[in-house]
Coordinates of C-alpha atoms in Angstrom, one line a residue:
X467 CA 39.9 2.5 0.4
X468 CA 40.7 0.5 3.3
X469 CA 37.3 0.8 4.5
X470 CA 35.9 -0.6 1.5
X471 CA 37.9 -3.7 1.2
X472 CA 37.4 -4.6 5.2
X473 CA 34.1 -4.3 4.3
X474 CA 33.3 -6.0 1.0
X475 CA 36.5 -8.3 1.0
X476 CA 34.4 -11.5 1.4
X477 CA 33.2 -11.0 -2.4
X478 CA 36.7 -11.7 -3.7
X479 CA 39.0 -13.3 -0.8
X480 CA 37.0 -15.4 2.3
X481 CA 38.5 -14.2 5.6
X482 CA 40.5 -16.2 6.5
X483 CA 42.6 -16.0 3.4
X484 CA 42.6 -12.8 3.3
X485 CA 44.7 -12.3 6.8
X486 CA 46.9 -15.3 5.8
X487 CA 47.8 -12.7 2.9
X488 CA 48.2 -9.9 5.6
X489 CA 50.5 -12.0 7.9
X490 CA 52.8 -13.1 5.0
X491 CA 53.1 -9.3 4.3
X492 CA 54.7 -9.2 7.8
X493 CA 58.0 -8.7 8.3
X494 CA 58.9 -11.4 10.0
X495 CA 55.8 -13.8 9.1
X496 CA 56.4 -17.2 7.5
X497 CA 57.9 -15.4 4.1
X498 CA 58.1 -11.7 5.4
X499 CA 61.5 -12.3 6.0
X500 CA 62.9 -12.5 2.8
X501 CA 60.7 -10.1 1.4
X502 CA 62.7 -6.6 0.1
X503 CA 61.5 -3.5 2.1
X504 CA 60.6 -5.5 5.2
X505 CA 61.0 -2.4 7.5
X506 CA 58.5 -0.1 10.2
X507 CA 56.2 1.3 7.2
X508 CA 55.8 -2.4 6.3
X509 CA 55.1 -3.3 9.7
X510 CA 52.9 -0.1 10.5
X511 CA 50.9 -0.9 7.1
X512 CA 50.2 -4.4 7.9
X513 CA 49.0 -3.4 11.6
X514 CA 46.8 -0.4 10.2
X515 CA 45.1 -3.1 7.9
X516 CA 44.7 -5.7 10.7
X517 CA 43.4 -2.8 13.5
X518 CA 40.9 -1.6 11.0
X519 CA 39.9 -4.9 10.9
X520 CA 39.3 -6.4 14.0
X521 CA 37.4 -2.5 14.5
X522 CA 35.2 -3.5 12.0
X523 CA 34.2 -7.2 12.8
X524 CA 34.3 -7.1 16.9
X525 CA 32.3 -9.8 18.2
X526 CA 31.7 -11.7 14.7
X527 CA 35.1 -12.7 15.2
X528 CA 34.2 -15.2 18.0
X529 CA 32.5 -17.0 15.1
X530 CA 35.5 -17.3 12.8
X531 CA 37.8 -20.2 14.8
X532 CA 40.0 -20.2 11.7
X533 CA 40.4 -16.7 11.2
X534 CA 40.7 -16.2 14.8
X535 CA 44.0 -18.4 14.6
X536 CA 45.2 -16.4 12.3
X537 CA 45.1 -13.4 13.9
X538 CA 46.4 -14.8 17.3
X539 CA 49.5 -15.6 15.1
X540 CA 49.7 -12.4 13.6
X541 CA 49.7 -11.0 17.4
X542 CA 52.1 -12.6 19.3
X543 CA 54.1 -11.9 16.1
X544 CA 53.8 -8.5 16.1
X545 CA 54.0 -8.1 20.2
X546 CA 57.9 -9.4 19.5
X547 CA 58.5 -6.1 17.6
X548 CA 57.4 -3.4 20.9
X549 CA 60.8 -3.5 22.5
X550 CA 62.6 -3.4 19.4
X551 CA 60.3 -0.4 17.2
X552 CA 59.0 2.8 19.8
X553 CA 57.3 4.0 17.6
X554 CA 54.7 1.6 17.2
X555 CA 53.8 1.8 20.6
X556 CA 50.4 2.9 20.1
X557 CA 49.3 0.9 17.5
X558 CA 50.4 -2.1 19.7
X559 CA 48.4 -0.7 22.7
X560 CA 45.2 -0.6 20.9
X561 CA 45.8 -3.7 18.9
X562 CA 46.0 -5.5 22.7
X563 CA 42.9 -3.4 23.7
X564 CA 41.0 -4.9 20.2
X565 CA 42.0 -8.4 20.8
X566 CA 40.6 -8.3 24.3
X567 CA 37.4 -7.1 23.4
X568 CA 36.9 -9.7 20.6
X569 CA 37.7 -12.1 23.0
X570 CA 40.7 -13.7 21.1
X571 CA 42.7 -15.9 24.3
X572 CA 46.1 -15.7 23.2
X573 CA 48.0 -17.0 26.0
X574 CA 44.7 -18.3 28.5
X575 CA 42.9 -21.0 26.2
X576 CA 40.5 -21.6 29.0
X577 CA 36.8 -22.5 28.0
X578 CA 34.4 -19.7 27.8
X579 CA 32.0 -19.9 31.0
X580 CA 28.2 -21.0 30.0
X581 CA 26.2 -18.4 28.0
X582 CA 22.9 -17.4 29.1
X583 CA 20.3 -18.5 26.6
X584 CA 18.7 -15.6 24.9
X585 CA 15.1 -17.1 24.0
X586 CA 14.2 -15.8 20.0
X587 CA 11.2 -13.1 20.5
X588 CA 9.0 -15.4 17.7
X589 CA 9.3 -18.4 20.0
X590 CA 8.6 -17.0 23.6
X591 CA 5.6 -14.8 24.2
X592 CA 6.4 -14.7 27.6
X593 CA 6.3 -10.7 29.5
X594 CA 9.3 -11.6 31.3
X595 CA 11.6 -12.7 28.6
X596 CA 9.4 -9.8 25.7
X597 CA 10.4 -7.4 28.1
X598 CA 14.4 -7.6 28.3
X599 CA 16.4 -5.4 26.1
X600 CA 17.5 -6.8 22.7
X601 CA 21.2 -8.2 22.1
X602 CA 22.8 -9.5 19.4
X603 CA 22.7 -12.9 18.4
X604 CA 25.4 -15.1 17.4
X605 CA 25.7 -18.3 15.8
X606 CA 27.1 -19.9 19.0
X607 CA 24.1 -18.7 20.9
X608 CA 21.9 -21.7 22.6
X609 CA 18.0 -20.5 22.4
X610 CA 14.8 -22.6 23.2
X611 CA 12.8 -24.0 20.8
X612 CA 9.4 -26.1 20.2
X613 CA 9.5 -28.9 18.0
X614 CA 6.1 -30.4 17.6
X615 CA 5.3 -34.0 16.4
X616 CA 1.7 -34.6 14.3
X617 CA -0.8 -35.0 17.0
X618 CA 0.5 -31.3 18.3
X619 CA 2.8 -32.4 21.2
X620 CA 5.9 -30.8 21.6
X621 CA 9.5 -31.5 22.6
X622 CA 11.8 -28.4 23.6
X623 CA 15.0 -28.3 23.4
X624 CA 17.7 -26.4 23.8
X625 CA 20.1 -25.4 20.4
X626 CA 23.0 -23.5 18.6
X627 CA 21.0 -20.8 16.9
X628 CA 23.7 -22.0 13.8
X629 CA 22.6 -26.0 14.3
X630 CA 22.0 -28.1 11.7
X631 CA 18.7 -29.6 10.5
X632 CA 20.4 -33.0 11.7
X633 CA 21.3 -31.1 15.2
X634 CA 18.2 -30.2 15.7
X635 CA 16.7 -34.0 14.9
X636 CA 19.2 -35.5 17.2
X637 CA 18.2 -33.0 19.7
X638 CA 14.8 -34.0 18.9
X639 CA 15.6 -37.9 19.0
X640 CA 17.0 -38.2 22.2
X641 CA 14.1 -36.1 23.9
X642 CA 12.2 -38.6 22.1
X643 CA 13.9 -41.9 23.0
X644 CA 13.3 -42.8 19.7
X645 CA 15.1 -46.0 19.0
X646 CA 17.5 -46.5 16.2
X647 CA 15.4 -49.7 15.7
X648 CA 12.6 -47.5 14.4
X649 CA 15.3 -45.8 12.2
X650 CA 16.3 -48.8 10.2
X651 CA 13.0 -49.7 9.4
X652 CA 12.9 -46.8 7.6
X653 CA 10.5 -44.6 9.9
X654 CA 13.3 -41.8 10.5
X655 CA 12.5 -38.5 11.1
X656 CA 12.5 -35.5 9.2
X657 CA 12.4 -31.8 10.4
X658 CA 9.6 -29.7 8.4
X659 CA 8.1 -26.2 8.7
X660 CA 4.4 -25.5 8.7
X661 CA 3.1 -22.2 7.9
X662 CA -0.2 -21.1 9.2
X663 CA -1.9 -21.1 6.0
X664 CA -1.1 -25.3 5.8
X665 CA 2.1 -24.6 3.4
X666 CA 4.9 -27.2 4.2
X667 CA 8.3 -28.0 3.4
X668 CA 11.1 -30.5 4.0
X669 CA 14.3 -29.2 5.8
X670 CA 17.4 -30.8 4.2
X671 CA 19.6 -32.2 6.9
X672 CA 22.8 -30.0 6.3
X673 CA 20.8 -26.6 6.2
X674 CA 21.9 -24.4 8.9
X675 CA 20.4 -21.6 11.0
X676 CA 16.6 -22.6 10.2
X677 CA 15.1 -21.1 13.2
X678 CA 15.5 -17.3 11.8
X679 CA 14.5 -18.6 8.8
X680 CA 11.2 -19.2 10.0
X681 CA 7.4 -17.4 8.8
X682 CA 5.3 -15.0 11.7
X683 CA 3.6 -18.1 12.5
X684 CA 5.6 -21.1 11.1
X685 CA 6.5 -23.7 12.9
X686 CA 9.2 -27.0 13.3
X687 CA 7.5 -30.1 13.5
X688 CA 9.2 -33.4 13.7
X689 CA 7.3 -36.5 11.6
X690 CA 8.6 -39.8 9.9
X691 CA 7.7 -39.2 5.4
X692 CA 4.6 -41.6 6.1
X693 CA 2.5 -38.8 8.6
X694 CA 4.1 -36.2 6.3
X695 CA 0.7 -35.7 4.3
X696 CA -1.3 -35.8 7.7
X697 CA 0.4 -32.5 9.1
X698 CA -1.6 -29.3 9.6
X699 CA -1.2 -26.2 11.2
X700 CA -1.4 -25.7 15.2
X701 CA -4.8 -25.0 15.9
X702 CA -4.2 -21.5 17.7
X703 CA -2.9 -20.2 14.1
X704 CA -6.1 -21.0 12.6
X705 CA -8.9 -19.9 15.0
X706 CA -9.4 -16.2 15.1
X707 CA -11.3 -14.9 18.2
X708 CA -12.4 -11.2 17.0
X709 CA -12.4 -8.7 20.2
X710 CA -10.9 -5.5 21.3
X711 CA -6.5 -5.9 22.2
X712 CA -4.5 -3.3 23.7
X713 CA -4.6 -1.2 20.8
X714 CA -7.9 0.0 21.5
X715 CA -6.4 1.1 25.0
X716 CA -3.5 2.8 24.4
X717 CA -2.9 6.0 23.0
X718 CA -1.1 6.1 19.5
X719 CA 1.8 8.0 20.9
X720 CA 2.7 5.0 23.1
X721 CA 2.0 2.5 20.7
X722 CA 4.5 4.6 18.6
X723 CA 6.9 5.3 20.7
X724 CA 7.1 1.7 21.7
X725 CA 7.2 0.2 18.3
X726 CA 10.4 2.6 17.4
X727 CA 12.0 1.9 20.8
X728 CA 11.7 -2.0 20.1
X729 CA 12.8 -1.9 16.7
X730 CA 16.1 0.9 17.5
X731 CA 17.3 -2.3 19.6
X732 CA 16.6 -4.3 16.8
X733 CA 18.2 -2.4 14.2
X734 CA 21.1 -1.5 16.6
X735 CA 22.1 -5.5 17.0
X736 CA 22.7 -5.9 13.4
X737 CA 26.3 -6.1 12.6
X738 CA 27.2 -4.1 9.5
X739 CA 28.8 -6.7 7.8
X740 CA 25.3 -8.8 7.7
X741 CA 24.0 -6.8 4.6
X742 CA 27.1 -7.8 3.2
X743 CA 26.7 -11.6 3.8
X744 CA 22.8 -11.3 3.7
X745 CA 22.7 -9.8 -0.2
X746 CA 26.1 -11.2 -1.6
X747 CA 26.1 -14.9 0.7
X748 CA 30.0 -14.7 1.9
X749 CA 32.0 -17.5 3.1
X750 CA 30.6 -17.2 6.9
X751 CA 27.5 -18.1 6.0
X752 CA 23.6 -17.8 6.9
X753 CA 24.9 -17.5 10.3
X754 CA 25.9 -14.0 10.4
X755 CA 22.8 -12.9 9.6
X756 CA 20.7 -13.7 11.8
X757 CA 20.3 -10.4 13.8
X758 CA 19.0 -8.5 10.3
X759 CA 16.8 -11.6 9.2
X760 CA 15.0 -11.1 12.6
X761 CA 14.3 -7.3 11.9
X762 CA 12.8 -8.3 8.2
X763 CA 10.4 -10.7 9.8
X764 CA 9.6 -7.8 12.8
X765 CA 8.9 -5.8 9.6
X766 CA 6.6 -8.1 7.9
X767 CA 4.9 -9.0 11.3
X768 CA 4.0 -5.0 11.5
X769 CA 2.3 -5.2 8.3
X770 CA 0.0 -8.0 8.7
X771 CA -0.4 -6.7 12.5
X772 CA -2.4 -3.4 11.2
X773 CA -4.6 -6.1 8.9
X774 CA -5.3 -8.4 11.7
X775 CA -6.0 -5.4 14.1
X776 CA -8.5 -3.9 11.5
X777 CA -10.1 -7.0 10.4
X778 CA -10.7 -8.9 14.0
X779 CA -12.9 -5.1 14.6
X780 CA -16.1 -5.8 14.1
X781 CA -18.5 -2.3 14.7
X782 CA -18.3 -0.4 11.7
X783 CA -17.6 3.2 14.3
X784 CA -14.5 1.4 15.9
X785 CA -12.6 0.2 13.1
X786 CA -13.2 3.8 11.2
X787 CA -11.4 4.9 14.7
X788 CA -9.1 2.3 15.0
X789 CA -8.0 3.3 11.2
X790 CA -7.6 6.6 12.1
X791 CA -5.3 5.6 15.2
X792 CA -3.1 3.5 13.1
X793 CA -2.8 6.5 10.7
X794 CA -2.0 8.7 14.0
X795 CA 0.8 5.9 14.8
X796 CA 2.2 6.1 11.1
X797 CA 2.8 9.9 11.3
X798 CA 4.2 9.8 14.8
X799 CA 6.6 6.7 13.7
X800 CA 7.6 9.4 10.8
X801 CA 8.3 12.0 13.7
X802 CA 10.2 9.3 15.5
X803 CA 12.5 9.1 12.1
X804 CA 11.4 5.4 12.2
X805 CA 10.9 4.4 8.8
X806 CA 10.7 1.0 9.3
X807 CA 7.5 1.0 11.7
X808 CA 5.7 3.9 9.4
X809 CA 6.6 1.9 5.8
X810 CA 5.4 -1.6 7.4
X811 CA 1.6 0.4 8.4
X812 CA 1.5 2.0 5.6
X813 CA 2.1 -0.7 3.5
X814 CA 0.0 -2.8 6.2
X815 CA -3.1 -0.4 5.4
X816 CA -2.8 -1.1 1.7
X817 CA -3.4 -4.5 1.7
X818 CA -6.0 -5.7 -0.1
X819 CA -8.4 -7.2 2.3
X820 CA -7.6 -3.9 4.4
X821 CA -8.1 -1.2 1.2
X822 CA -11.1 -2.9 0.2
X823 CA -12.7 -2.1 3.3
X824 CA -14.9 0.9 1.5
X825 CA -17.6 2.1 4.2
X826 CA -14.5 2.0 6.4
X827 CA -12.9 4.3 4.6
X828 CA -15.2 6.3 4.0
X829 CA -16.0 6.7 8.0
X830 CA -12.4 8.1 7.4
X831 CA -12.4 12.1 8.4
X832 CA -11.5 13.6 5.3
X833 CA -7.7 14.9 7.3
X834 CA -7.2 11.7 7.6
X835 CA -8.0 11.1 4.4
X836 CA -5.3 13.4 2.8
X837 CA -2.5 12.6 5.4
X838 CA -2.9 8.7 4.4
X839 CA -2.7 10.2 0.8
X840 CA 0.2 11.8 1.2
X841 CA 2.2 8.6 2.7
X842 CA 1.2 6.8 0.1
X843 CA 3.2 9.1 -2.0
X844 CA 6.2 9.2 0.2
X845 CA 6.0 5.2 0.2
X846 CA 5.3 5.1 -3.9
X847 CA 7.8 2.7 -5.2
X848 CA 8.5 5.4 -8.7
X849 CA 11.6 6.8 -10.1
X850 CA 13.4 4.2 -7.8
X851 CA 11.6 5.7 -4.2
X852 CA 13.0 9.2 -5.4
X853 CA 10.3 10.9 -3.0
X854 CA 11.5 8.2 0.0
X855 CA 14.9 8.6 -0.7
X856 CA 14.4 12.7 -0.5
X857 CA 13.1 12.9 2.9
X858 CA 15.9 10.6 4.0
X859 CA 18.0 12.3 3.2
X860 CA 17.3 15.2 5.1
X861 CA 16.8 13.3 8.1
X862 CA 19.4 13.5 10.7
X863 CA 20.3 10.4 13.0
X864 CA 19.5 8.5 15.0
X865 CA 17.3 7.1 12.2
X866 CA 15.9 3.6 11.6
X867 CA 15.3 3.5 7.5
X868 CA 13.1 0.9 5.6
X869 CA 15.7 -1.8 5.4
X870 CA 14.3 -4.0 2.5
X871 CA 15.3 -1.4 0.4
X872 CA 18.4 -1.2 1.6
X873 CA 18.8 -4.7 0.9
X874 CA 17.3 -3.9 -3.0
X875 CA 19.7 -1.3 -3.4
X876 CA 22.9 -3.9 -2.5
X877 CA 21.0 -6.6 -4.6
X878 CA 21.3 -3.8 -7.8
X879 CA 24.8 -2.7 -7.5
X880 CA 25.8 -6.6 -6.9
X881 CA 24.2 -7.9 -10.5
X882 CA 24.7 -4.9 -11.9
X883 CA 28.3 -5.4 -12.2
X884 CA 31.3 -8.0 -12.0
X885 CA 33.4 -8.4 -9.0
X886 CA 36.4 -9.7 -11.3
X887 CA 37.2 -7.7 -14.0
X888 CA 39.7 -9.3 -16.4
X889 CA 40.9 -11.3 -13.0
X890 CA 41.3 -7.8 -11.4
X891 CA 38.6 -7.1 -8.4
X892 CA 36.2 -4.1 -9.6
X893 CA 37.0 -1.3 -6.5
X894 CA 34.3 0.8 -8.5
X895 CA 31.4 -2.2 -7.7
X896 CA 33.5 -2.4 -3.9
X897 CA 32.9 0.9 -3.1
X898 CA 29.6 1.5 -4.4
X899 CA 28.7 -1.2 -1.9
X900 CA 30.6 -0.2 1.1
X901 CA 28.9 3.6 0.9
X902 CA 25.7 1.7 1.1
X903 CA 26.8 0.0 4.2
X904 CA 27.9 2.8 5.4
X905 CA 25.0 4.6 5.2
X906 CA 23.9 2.1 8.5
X907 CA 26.8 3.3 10.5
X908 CA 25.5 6.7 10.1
X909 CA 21.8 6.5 10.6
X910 CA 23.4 4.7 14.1
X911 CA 26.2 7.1 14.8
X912 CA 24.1 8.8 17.7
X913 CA 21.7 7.1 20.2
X914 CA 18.1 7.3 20.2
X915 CA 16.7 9.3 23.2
X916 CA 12.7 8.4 23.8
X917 CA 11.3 9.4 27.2
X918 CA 9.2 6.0 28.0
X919 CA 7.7 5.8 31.4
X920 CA 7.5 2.5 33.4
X921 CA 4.2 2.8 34.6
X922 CA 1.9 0.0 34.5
X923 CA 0.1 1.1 31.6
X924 CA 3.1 1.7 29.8
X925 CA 5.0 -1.7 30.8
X926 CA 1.6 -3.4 28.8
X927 CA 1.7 -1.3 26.0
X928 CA 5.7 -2.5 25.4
X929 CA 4.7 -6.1 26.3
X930 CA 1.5 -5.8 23.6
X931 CA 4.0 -4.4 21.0
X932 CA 6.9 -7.0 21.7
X933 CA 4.9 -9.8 21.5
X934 CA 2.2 -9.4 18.7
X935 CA -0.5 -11.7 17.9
X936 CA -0.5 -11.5 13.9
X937 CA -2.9 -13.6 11.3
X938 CA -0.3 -14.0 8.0
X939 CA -2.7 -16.2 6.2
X940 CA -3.5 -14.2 3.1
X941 CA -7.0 -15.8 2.4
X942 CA -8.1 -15.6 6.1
X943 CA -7.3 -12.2 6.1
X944 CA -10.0 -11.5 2.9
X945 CA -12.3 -14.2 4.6
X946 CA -12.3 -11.6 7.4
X947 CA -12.8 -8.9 5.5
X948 CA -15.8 -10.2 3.3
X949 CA -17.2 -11.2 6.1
X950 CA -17.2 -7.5 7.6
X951 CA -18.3 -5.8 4.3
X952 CA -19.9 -8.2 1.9
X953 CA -20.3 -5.7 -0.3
X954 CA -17.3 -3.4 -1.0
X955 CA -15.2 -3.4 -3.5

């Protein structure tokens, strides 16, 4: 029970009410005093609530500045009591232990020193940087980011990963020396995105945390409403230059193996408590959710990946081979228990300008043939995934699952029932939701052991993988593909 409500409390009470309402049930605390019953199992309740808590939430804390107050005043109240109650001396040790880990100061309010800027994978294709073991982001987090003007230039600069669309244009201004002159005429900027298939739209100033929000190959550009119509895509997103990558090189258990290694680190950064905020939108904000919203785009970045691979192979011989090596990396992805990476290529292969492909196909050994068959059954969306969710289940962890559905799942139980009840909160609908959160902590609960050499060969095959080169344009994709087979339906 106290699982569920850490977990899911943000549906019914934001945070930082809800530990004003566990510090007033202090003894002690601003009414605790006069409360009846103020004695140890008050105290030890109360601390049991608040350790569970900061157990759960670790780092997002350093996010909450409001919430944080709260609990450094619920802290140095309850370090008054350890002379004066023995026996909750342990609590008190590990509530000190918590509070240093979350970085709460207490007594030091001395400025954090400089983080290091941790570039967003869709915005630096760089080996170096592709190469460096995924963290978690937070909100606070400064990253690098392009802003291009109309005529294709481009401003970086540096930014919050939380910053506002008017952050970001001030950012943008100053790089600029645009002159507030220019912005009283009337020719201020605005901050847009452009996807690669020309689609546009225009960032409201107070949006926040637009950079996760981003397509495969969207992009910021800055422009005053007159050059608005002029905009068009960069024109790297639009040429396609068919040839042989490092797909055609490596061998599928690499590839594999690499694409479950990358996204593990990925799925590892995300914070519980995101599917929480991502599904029901609690008080905290887009910014909390910025480590899942990045594994959702990887996701959809594999699918059109195993199009763009097909469809850029131009002899008929190599993209039957190529098809049967992506098939290859499906099943060894469903080895690796990585449902994620063997979902997105399977669901890659069935898109349509892909599926259509029939002499392709039908260069298809007929094994291969009846393998792809049978993951198209174990991805088939009927009965609710019941053949999916039957092979999870078996599954023991480490395990990376197919987290849209995840996300479906908490979209269900949330408008499929009230949070209030009569003005009571529904525990039922609570902890529904917190079993299907933690379902995430125990697909995690044990770490992922791949032997990955760093060999040469294997050091490109992890930099192809981490930095993909992906056509998301729907109508280029068939352009592609009637180009390759005219004919086929």
């Amino acid at each position: 029970l106290l699982d569920d409500i850490v977990l899911t409390h943000s549906l019914f009470l934001p945070t930082e009410r809800f530990l004003q309402q566990l510090h007033q049930q202090y003894p002690g605390g601003p009414r605790g005093a006069m409360r009846e019953g103020s004695g140890l199992r008050r105290k030890r309740a109360v601390l049991a609530v608040l350790l569970h808590f900061l157990e759960t939430y670790k780092g997002l804390l350093q996010e909450e500045e409001s919430a944080g107050k709260v609990i450094k005043e619920l802290y140095l109240l309850i370090m008054k009591d350890t002379s004066l109650y023995h026996e909750l001396e342990d609590e008190i040790i590990k509530l000190h232990q918590l509070v240093e880990t979350v970085e709460l100061k207490v007594a030091d309010e001395t400025p954090p020193p400089n983080k290091q800027v941790k570039p967003l994978f869709r915005h630096f294709r760089r080996i170096d940087s592709c190469l460096q073991t995924r963290v978690a982001f937070r909100g606070s987090d400064e990253i690098f980011c392009r802003v291009y003007m109309p005529d294709h230039s481009y401003v970086t600069i540096r930014s919050r990963l939380s910053a506002s669309v008017q952050d970001i244009l001030t950012s943008v201004t100053e790089k600029l020396q645009y002159s507030e002159e220019q912005s009283a005429r009337g020719d201020a900027l605005i901050l847009v995105t452009m996807a690669s298939s020309g689609e546009k739209a225009v960032l409201q100033p107070s949006e926040e945390c637009v950079f996760t929000t981003l397509g495969i190959n969207s992009h910021l550009f800055a422009c005053t409403k007159d050059t608005f119509d002029s905009l068009v895509p960069l024109p790297e997103e639009i040429q396609v230059v068919p040839g042989d990558t490092e797909i055609h090189r490596a061998e599928p258990e690499d590839v594999a193996n690499h694409l479950t290694a990358f996204h593990w680190e990925l799925f590892r950064c995300i914070h519980e408590l995101e599917f929480v905020d991502y599904v029901f939108h609690g008080e905290r904000g887009r910014r909390e959710t910025a480590n899942l919203e990045l594994l959702l785009q990887r996701c959809s970045e594999v699918q059109h990946w195993v199009g763009t691979e097909l469809l850029l192979c131009e002899g008929l011989g190599k993209r039957a081979h190529l098809l049967k090596k992506l098939i290859k990396i499906a099943a060894i992805c469903k080895q690796n228990q990585d449902m994620l990476s063997f979902y997105a290529i399977v669901i890659g292969l069935n898109n349509a300008a892909v599926s259509r492909l029939r002499l392709t196909w039908e260069k298809l050994p007929g094994k291969f043939k009846n393998l792809f068959r049978k993951f198209e059954n174990l991805t088939d969306p009927c009965r609710n995934h019941k053949t999916y969710r039957e092979v999870l289940a078996k599954m023991k962890p480490p395990l990376i699952p197919f987290v849209p559905l995840i996300l479906k799942d908490l979209t269900f139980l949330h408008e499929g029932s009230k949070t209030l009840l009569d003005g009571l909160v529904n525990m039922e609908k609570l902890h529904c939701i917190a079993e299907k959160v933690r379902t995430v902590r125990k697909y995690r609960s044990r770490p992922l052991c791949l032997e990955l050499e760093a060999s040469p060969a294997q050091l490109q095959t992890k930099a192809y993988v981490r930095q993909l080169r992906v056509i998301d344009n729907q109508n280029l994709l068939f352009e592609l593909s009637y180009k390759l087979e005219p004919g086929s339906q």
